CSV table of C-alpha atoms in Angstrom, one decimal:
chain,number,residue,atom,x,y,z
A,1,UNK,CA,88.2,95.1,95.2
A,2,UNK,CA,86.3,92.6,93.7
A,3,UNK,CA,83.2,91.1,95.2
A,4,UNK,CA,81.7,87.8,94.4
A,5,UNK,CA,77.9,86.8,94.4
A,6,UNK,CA,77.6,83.3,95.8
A,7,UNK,CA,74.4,81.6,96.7
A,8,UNK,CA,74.1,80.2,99.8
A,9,UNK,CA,71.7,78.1,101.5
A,10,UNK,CA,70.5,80.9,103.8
A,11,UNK,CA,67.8,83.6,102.8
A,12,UNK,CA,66.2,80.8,100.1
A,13,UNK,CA,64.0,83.6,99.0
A,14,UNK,CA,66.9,85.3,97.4
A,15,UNK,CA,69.4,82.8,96.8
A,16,UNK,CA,68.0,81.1,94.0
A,17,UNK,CA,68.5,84.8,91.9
A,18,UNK,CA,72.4,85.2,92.9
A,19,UNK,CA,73.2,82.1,92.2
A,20,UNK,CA,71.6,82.4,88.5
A,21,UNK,CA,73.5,85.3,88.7
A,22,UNK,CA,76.9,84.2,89.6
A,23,UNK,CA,78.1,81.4,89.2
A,24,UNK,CA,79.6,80.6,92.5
A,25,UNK,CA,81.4,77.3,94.1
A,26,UNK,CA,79.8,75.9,97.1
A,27,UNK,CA,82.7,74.1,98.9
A,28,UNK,CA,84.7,77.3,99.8
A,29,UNK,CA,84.1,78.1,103.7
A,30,UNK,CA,84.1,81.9,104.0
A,31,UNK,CA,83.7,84.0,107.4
A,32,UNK,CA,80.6,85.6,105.9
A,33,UNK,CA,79.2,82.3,106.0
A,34,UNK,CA,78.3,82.5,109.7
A,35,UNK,CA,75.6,84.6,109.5
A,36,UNK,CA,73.3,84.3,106.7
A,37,UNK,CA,71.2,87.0,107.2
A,38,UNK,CA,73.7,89.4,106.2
A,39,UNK,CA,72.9,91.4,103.2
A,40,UNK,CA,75.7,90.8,101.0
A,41,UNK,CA,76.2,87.0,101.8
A,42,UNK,CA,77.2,85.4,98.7
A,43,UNK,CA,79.2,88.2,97.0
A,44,UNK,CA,82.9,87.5,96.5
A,45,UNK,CA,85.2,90.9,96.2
A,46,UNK,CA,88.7,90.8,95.0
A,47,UNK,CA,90.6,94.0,96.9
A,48,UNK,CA,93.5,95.2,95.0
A,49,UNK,CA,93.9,98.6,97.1
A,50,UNK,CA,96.1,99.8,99.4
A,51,UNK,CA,95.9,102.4,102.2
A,52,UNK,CA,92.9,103.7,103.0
A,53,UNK,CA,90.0,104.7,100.4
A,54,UNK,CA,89.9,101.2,98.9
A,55,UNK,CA,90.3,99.0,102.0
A,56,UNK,CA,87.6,101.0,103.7
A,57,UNK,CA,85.4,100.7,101.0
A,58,UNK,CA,86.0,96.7,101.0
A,59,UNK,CA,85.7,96.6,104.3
A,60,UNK,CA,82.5,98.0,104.3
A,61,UNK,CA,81.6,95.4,101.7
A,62,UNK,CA,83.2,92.7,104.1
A,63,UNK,CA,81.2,94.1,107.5
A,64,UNK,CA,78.1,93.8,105.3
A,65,UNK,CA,78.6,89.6,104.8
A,66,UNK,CA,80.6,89.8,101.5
A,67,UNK,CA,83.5,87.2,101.0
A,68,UNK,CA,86.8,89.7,100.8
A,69,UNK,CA,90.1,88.5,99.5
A,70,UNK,CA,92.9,90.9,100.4
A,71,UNK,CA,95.5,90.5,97.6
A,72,UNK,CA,99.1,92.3,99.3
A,73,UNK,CA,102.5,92.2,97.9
A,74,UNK,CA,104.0,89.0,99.4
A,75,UNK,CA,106.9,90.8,100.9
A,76,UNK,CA,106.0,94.3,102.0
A,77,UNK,CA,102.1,93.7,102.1
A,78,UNK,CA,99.4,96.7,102.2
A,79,UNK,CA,101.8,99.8,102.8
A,80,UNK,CA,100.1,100.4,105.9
A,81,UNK,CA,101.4,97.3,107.7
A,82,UNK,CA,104.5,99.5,108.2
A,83,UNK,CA,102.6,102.7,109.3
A,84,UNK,CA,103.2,102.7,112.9
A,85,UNK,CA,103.9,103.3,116.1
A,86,UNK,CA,101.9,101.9,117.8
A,87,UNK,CA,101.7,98.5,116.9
A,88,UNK,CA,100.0,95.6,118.5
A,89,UNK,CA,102.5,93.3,119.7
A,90,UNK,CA,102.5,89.9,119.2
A,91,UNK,CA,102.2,87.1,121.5
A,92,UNK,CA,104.9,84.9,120.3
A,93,UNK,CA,108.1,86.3,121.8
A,94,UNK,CA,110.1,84.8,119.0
A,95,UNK,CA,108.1,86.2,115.9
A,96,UNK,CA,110.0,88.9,114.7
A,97,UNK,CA,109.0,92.7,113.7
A,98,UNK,CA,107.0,95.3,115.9
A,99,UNK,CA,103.4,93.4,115.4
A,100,UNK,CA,100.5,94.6,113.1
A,101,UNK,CA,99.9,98.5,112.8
A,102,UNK,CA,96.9,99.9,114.5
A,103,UNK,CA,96.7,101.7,110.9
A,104,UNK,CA,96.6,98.1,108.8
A,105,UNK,CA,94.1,96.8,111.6
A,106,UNK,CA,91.5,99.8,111.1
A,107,UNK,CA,90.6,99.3,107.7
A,108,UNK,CA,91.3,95.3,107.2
A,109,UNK,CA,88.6,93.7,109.2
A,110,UNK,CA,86.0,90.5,107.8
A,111,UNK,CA,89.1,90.4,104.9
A,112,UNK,CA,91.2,87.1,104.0
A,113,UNK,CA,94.8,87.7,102.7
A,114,UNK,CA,96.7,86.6,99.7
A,115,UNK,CA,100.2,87.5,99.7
A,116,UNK,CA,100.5,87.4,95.5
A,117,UNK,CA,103.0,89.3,93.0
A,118,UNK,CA,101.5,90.4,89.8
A,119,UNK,CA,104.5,91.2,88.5
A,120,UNK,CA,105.4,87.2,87.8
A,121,UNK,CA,103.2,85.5,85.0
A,122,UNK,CA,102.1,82.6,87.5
A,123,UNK,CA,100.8,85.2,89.5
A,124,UNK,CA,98.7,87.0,87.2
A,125,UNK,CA,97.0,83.3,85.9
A,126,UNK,CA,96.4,83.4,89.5
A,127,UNK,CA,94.1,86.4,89.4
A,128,UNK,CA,92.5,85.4,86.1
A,129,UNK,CA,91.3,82.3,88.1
A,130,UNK,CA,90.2,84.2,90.6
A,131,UNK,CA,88.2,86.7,88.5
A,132,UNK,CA,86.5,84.5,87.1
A,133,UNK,CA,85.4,83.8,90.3
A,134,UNK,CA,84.4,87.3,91.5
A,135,UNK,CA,81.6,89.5,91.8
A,136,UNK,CA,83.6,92.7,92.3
A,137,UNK,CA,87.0,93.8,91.7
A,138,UNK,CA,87.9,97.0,93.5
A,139,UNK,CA,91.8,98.5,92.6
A,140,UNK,CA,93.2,102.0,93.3
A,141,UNK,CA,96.3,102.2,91.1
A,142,UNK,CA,97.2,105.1,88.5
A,143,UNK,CA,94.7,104.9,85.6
A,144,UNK,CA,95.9,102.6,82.8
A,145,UNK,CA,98.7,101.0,85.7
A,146,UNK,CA,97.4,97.4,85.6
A,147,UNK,CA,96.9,97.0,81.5
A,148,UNK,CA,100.4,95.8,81.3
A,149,UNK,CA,99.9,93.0,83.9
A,150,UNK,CA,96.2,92.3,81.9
A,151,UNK,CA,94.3,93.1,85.0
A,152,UNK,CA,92.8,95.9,83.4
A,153,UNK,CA,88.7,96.1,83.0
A,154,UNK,CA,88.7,95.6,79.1
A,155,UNK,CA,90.3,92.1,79.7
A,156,UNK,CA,89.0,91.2,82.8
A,157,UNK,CA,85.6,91.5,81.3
A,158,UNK,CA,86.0,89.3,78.6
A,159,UNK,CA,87.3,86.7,81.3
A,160,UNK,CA,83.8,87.5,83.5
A,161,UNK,CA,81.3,90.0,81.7
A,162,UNK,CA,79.5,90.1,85.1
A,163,UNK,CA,82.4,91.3,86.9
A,164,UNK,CA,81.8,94.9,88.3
A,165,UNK,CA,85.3,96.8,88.3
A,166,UNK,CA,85.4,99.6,90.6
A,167,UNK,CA,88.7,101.9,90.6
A,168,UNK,CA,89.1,104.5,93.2
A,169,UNK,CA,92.4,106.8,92.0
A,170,UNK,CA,92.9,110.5,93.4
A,171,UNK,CA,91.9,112.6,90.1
A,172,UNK,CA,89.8,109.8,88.1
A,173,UNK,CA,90.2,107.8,84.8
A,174,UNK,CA,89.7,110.6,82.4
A,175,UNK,CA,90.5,114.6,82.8
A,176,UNK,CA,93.6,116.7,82.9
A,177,UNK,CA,95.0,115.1,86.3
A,178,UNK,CA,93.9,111.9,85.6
A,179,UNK,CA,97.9,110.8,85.8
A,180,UNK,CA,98.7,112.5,89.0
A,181,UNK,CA,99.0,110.3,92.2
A,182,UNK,CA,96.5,112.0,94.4
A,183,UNK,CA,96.3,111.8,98.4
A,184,UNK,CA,94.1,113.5,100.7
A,185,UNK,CA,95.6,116.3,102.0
A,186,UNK,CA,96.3,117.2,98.6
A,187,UNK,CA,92.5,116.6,97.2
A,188,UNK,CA,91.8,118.3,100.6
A,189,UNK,CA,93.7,121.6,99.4
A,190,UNK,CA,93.2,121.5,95.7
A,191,UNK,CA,89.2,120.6,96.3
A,192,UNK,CA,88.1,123.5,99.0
A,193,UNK,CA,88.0,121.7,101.8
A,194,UNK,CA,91.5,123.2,103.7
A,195,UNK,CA,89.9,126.7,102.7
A,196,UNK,CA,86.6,126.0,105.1
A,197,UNK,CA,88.9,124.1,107.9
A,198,UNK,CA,90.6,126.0,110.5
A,199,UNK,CA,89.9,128.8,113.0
A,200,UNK,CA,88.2,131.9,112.1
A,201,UNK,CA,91.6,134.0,111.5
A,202,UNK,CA,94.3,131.2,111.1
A,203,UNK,CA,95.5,129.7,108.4
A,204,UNK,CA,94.0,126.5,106.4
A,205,UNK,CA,94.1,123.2,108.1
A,206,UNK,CA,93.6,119.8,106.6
A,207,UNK,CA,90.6,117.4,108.4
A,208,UNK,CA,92.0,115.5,111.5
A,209,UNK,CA,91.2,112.3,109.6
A,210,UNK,CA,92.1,111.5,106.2
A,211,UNK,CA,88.1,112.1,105.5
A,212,UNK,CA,88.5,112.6,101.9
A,213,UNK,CA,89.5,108.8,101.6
A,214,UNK,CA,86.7,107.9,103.8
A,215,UNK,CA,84.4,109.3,101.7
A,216,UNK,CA,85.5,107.8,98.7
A,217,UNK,CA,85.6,104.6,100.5
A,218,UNK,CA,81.8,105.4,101.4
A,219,UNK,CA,80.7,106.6,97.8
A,220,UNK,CA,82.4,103.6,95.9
A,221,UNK,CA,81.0,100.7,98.2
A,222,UNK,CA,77.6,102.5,97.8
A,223,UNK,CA,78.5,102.5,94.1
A,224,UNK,CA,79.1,99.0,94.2
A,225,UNK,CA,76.1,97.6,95.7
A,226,UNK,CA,74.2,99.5,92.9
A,227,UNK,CA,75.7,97.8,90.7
A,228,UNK,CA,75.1,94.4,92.3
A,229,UNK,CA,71.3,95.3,91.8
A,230,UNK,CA,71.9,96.4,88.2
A,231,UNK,CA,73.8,93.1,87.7
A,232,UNK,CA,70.6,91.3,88.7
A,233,UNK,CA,68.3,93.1,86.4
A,234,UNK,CA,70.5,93.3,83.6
A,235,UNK,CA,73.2,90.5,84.0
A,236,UNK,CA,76.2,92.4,82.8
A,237,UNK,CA,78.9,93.9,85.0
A,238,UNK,CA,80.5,97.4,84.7
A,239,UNK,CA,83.3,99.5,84.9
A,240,UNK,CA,83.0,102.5,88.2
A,241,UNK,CA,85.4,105.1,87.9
A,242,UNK,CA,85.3,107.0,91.1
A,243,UNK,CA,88.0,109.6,92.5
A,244,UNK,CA,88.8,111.8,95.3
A,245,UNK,CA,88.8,115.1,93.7
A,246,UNK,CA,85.4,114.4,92.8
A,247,UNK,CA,83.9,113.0,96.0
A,248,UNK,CA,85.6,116.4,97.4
A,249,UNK,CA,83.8,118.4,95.8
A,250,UNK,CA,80.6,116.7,96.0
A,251,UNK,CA,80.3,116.4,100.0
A,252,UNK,CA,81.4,120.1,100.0
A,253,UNK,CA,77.4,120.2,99.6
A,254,UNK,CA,75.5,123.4,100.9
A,255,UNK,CA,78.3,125.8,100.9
A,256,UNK,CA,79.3,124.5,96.9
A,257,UNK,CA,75.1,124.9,96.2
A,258,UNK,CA,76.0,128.7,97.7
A,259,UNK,CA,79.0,129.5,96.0
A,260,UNK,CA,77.1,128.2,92.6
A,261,UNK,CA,74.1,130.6,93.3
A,262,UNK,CA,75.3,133.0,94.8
A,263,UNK,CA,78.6,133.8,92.7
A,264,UNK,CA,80.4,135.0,95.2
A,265,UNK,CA,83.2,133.8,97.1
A,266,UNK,CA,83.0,131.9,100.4
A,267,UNK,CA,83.5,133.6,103.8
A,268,UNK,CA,86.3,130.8,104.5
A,269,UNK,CA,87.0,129.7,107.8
A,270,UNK,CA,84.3,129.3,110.9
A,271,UNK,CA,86.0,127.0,113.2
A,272,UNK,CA,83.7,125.8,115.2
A,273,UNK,CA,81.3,128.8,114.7
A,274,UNK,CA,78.4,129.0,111.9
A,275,UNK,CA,78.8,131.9,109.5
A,276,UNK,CA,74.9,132.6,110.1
A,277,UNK,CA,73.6,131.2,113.6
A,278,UNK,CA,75.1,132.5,117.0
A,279,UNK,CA,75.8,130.8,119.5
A,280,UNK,CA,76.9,128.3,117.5
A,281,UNK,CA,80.3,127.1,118.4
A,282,UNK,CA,82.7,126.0,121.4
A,283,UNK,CA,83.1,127.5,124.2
A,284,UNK,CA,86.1,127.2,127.1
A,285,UNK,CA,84.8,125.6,130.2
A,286,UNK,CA,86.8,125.5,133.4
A,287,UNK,CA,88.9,122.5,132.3
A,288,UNK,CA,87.8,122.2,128.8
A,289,UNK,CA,85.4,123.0,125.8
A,290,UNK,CA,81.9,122.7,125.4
A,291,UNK,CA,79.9,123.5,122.6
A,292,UNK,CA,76.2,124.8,122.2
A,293,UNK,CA,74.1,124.9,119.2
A,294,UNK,CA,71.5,127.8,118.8
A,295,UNK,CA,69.6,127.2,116.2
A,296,UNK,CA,66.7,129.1,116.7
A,297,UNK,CA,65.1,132.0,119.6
A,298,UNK,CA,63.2,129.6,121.8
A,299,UNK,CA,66.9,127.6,122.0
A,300,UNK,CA,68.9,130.9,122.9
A,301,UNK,CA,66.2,131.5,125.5
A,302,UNK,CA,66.8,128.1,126.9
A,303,UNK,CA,70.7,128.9,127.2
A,304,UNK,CA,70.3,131.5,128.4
A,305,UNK,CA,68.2,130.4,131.3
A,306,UNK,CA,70.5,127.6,132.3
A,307,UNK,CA,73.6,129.8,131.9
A,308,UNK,CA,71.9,131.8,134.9
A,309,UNK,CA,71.3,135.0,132.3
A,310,UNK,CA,67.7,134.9,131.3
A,311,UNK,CA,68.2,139.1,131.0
A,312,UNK,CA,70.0,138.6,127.8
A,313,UNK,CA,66.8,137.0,126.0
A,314,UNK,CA,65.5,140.6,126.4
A,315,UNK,CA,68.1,142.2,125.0
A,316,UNK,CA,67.7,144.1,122.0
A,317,UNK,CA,71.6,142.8,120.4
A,318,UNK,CA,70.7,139.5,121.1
A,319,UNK,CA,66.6,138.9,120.2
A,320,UNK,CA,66.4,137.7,117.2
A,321,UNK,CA,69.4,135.3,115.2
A,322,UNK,CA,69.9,138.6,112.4
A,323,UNK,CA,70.9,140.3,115.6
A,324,UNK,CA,73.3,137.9,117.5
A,325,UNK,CA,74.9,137.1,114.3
A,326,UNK,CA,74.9,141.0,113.7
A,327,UNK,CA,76.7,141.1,117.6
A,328,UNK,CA,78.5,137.9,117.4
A,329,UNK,CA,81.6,139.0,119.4
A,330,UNK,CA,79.2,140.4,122.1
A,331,UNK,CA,77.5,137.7,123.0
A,332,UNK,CA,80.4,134.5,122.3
A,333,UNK,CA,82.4,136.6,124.7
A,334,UNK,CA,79.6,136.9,127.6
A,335,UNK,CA,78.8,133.1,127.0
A,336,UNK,CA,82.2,131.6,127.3
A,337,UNK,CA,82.9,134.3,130.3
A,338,UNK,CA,80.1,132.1,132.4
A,339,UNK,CA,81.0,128.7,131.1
A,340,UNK,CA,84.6,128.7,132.0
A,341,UNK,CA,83.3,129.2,135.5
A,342,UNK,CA,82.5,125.3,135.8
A,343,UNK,CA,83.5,121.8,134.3
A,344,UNK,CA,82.6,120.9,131.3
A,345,UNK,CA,80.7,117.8,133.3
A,346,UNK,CA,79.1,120.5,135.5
A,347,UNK,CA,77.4,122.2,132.2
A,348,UNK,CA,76.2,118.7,130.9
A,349,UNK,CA,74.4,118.2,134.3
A,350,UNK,CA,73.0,121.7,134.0
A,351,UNK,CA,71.8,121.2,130.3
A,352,UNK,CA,70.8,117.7,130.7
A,353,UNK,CA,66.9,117.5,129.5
A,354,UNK,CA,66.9,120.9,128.6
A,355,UNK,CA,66.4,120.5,124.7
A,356,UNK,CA,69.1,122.6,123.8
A,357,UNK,CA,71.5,120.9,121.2
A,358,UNK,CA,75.0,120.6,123.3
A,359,UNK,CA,78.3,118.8,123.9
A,360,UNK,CA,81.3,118.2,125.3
A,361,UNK,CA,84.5,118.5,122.7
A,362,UNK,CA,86.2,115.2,123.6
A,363,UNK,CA,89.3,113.6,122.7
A,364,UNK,CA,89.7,110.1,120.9
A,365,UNK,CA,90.2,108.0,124.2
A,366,UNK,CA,87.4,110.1,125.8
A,367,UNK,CA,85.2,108.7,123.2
A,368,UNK,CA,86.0,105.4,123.2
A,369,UNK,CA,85.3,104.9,126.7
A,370,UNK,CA,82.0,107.0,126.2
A,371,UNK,CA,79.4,105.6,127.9
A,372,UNK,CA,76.9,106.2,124.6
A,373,UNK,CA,79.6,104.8,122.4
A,374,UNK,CA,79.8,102.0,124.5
A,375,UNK,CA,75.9,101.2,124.7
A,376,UNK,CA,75.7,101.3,121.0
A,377,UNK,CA,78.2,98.5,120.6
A,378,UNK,CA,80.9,100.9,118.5
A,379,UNK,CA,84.0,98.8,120.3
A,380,UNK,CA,84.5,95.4,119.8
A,381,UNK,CA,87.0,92.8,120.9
A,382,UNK,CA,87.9,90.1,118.8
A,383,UNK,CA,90.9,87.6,118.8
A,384,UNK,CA,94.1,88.5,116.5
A,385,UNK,CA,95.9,85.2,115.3
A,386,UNK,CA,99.3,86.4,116.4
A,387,UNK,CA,98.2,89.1,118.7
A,388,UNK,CA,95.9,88.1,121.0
A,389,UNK,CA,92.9,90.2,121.7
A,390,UNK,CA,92.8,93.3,120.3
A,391,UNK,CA,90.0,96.1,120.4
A,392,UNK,CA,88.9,97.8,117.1
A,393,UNK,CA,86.2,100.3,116.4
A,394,UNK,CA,83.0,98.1,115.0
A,395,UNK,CA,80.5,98.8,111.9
A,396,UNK,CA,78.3,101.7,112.7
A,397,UNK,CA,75.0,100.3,110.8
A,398,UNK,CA,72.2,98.1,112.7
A,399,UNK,CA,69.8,96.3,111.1
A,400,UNK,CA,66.6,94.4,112.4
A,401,UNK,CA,67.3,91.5,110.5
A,402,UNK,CA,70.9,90.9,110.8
A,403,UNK,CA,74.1,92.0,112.8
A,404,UNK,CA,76.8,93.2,110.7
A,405,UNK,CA,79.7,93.6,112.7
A,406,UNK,CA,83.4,92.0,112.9
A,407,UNK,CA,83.0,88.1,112.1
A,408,UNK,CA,86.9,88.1,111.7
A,409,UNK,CA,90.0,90.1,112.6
A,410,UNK,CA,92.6,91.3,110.0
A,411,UNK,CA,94.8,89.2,108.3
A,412,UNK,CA,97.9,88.4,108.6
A,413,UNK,CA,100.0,89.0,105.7
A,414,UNK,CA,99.7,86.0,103.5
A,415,UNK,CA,97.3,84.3,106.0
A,416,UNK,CA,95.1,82.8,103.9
A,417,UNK,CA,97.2,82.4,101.0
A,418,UNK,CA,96.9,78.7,101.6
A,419,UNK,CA,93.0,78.0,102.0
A,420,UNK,CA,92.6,79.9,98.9
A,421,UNK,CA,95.2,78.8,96.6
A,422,UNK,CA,93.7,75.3,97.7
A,423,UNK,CA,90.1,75.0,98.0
A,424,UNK,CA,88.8,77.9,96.0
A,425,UNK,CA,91.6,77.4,93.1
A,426,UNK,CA,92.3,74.0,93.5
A,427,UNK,CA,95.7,73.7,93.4
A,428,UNK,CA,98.0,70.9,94.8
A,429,UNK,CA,100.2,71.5,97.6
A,430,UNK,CA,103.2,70.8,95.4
A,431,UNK,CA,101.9,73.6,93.0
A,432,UNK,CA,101.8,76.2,96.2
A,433,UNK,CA,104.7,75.1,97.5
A,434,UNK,CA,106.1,75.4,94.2
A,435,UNK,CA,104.7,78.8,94.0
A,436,UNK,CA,106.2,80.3,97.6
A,437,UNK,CA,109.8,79.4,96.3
A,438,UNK,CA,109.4,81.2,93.4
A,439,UNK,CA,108.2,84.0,95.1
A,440,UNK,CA,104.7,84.0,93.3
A,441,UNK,CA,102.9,84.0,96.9
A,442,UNK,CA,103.6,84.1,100.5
């Protein structure tokens, strides 16, 4: 992705130091330009990525105010535009195909899309325009992939030396994998994270999310704005090589910090349980799971209180944590021998206001109709061009001073292709058009 600084006339305190920073064109309307109070208003990002890590990372970026341009294959588009069922449809009966993947539409948000080849000459000027242009540049291709095509840092930085360059791969830029193509159930495996996942005595599971990606996605946008604030201090842009393997093994965290003091192996697989707290887990309810969290005595008193079995405070297996964990398969199996005797909604009224940590295990539509979820303002509605309206899940951060959230919906393939060959580029309709029957753009 690449992001662009541009001063707007919004937030005058600051805008005077971007735009000395960047030098950015004033006559280009952007969808980040509605709210001015957002904190990245003004920065332009150039998204080269496909499938997940990247776009979330620039969509992060986007939800924050920051001018995205999507550039996608002007035929096939991101690779996740085919990745469905289910598909919203659209609303014109004669447009053809199944409508725009749920997939595409999770991670494309506050985004405007190019529909550009690389691979033709005319399209690589293109992007060389556009660079210079651009704050950011964010690309997940094989290390070295782009050189040939001259979109490669070392020349794009002699077209803008305050372009920040960020590359997201699977393995990284240097190191004995650097060349392999890396997804996350594979960086999930190779990286610990399978080991830890799964029930006590199954076998290794892989995250019900692709959360490897979305970590990545979440380190390199963090990366990103740093560098933004480096950029203004020191005026030059920079290369970020950030990778999958290595954001695994960072957010293993506390159990990595073990295994590196301890020396010793890791006790693998907990499920829901806690290798050294009890009752820490799931437990079956009469028509589903609920799970309680106790973390200390005082909260195992409380449970057991409003599980009706305040005897078992006094017991000497259970007083203290050392000897729960010590009887672990005692006292799971007494607990989840009361709770399956009632709902799972009949145990939230029960604990409700007690001050013990609980929940109810729910599935994805159960959350999204949660009435908490729904308070908070986590689903949105917002009107698709060729779909209608369409619900996606919105940015989770609030701020005081400005509401990030979705200002636009996800492209169309090619959507903006147009607007920006036009007004940011300035070319003539008769250079476009030329362009779409050569098959530069779409």
């Amino acid at each position: 992705m690449v992001f662009t600084l541009r001063a707007h006339a919004v937030a005058r305190r600051t805008s005077s130091v971007w735009a000395n920073a960047l030098r950015i064109p004033r006559n280009y309307s952007t969808a980040s330009s509605s709210d001015g109070t957002l904190p990245l208003i003004g920065v332009r990002v150039l998204d080269m990525t496909r499938v997940l890590a990247g776009p979330y990372c620039t969509q992060i970026l986007g939800d924050l105010g920051a001018d995205v341009i999507k550039v996608e294959h002007p035929v096939r588009g991101d690779d996740t535009r085919a990745w469905g069922p289910p598909y919203a449809q659209y609303e014109d009966p004669s447009r053809t195909g199944p409508g725009e993947s749920a997939y595409y539409l999770a991670v494309n948000r506050n985004k405007k899309s190019l529909g550009l080849s690389f691979q033709h000459k005319s399209g690589v000027e293109i992007l060389h325009k556009l660079v210079k242009e651009t704050d950011v540049l964010v690309e997940n291709y094989l290390p070295g992939a782009l050189k040939k095509y001259g979109m490669d840092y070392e020349t794009l930085r002699e077209i803008n030396p305050k372009l920040i360059y960020a590359s997201i791969t699977g393995y990284g830029q240097t190191g004995p994998y650097s060349n392999r193509a890396g997804y996350d159930v594979m960086v999930e495996a190779e990286m610990g994270l399978m080991h830890i996942t799964g029930s006590r005595d199954g076998t290794p599971v892989k995250v019900g999310v692709a959360v490897t990606d979305l970590t990545t996605g979440l380190y390199t946008s963090n990366a990103i704005m740093a560098a933004l604030l480096a950029r203004i201090r020191t005026g030059r842009g920079q290369h970020i090589d950030a990778c999958l393997s290595d954001c695994q093994v960072a957010t293993l965290s506390n159990l990595a910090s073990s295994a590196l003091i301890s020396g010793q192996k890791d006790s693998g697989r907990w499920g829901t349980a806690h290798p050294s707290i009890v009752p820490y887990r799931s437990y079956k309810t009469f028509d589903g799971d609920i799970l309680f969290g106790g973390g200390n005595d005082r909260l195992f008193g409380v449970l057991c209180d409003r599980l009706g079995f305040s005897e078992w405070k006094t017991d000497v297996r259970f007083i203290t944590n050392s000897d729960r964990v010590k009887h672990r398969a005692v006292i799971d199996e007494l607990i989840e021998n009361v709770t399956q005797q009632k709902t799972t909604q009949e145990w939230l009224e029960i604990f409700e206001g007690s001050g013990m940590p609980y929940a109810a295990v729910n599935d994805i539509q159960d959350t999204l109709t949660h009435e908490h979820v729904l308070a908070r303002s986590m689903v949105t509605e917002v009107e698709h061009s060729a779909c209608g309206p369409i619900k996606l899940v919105n940015t989770p951060i609030k701020y005081s001073e400005a509401t990030p959230g979705v200002r636009s919906p996800p492209p169309t393939l090619g959507q903006h292709t147009d607007e920006i060959l036009g007004s940011l580029l300035k070319y003539e309709e008769a250079d476009i058009a030329r362009l779409k029957e050569e098959g530069v753009v779409s």
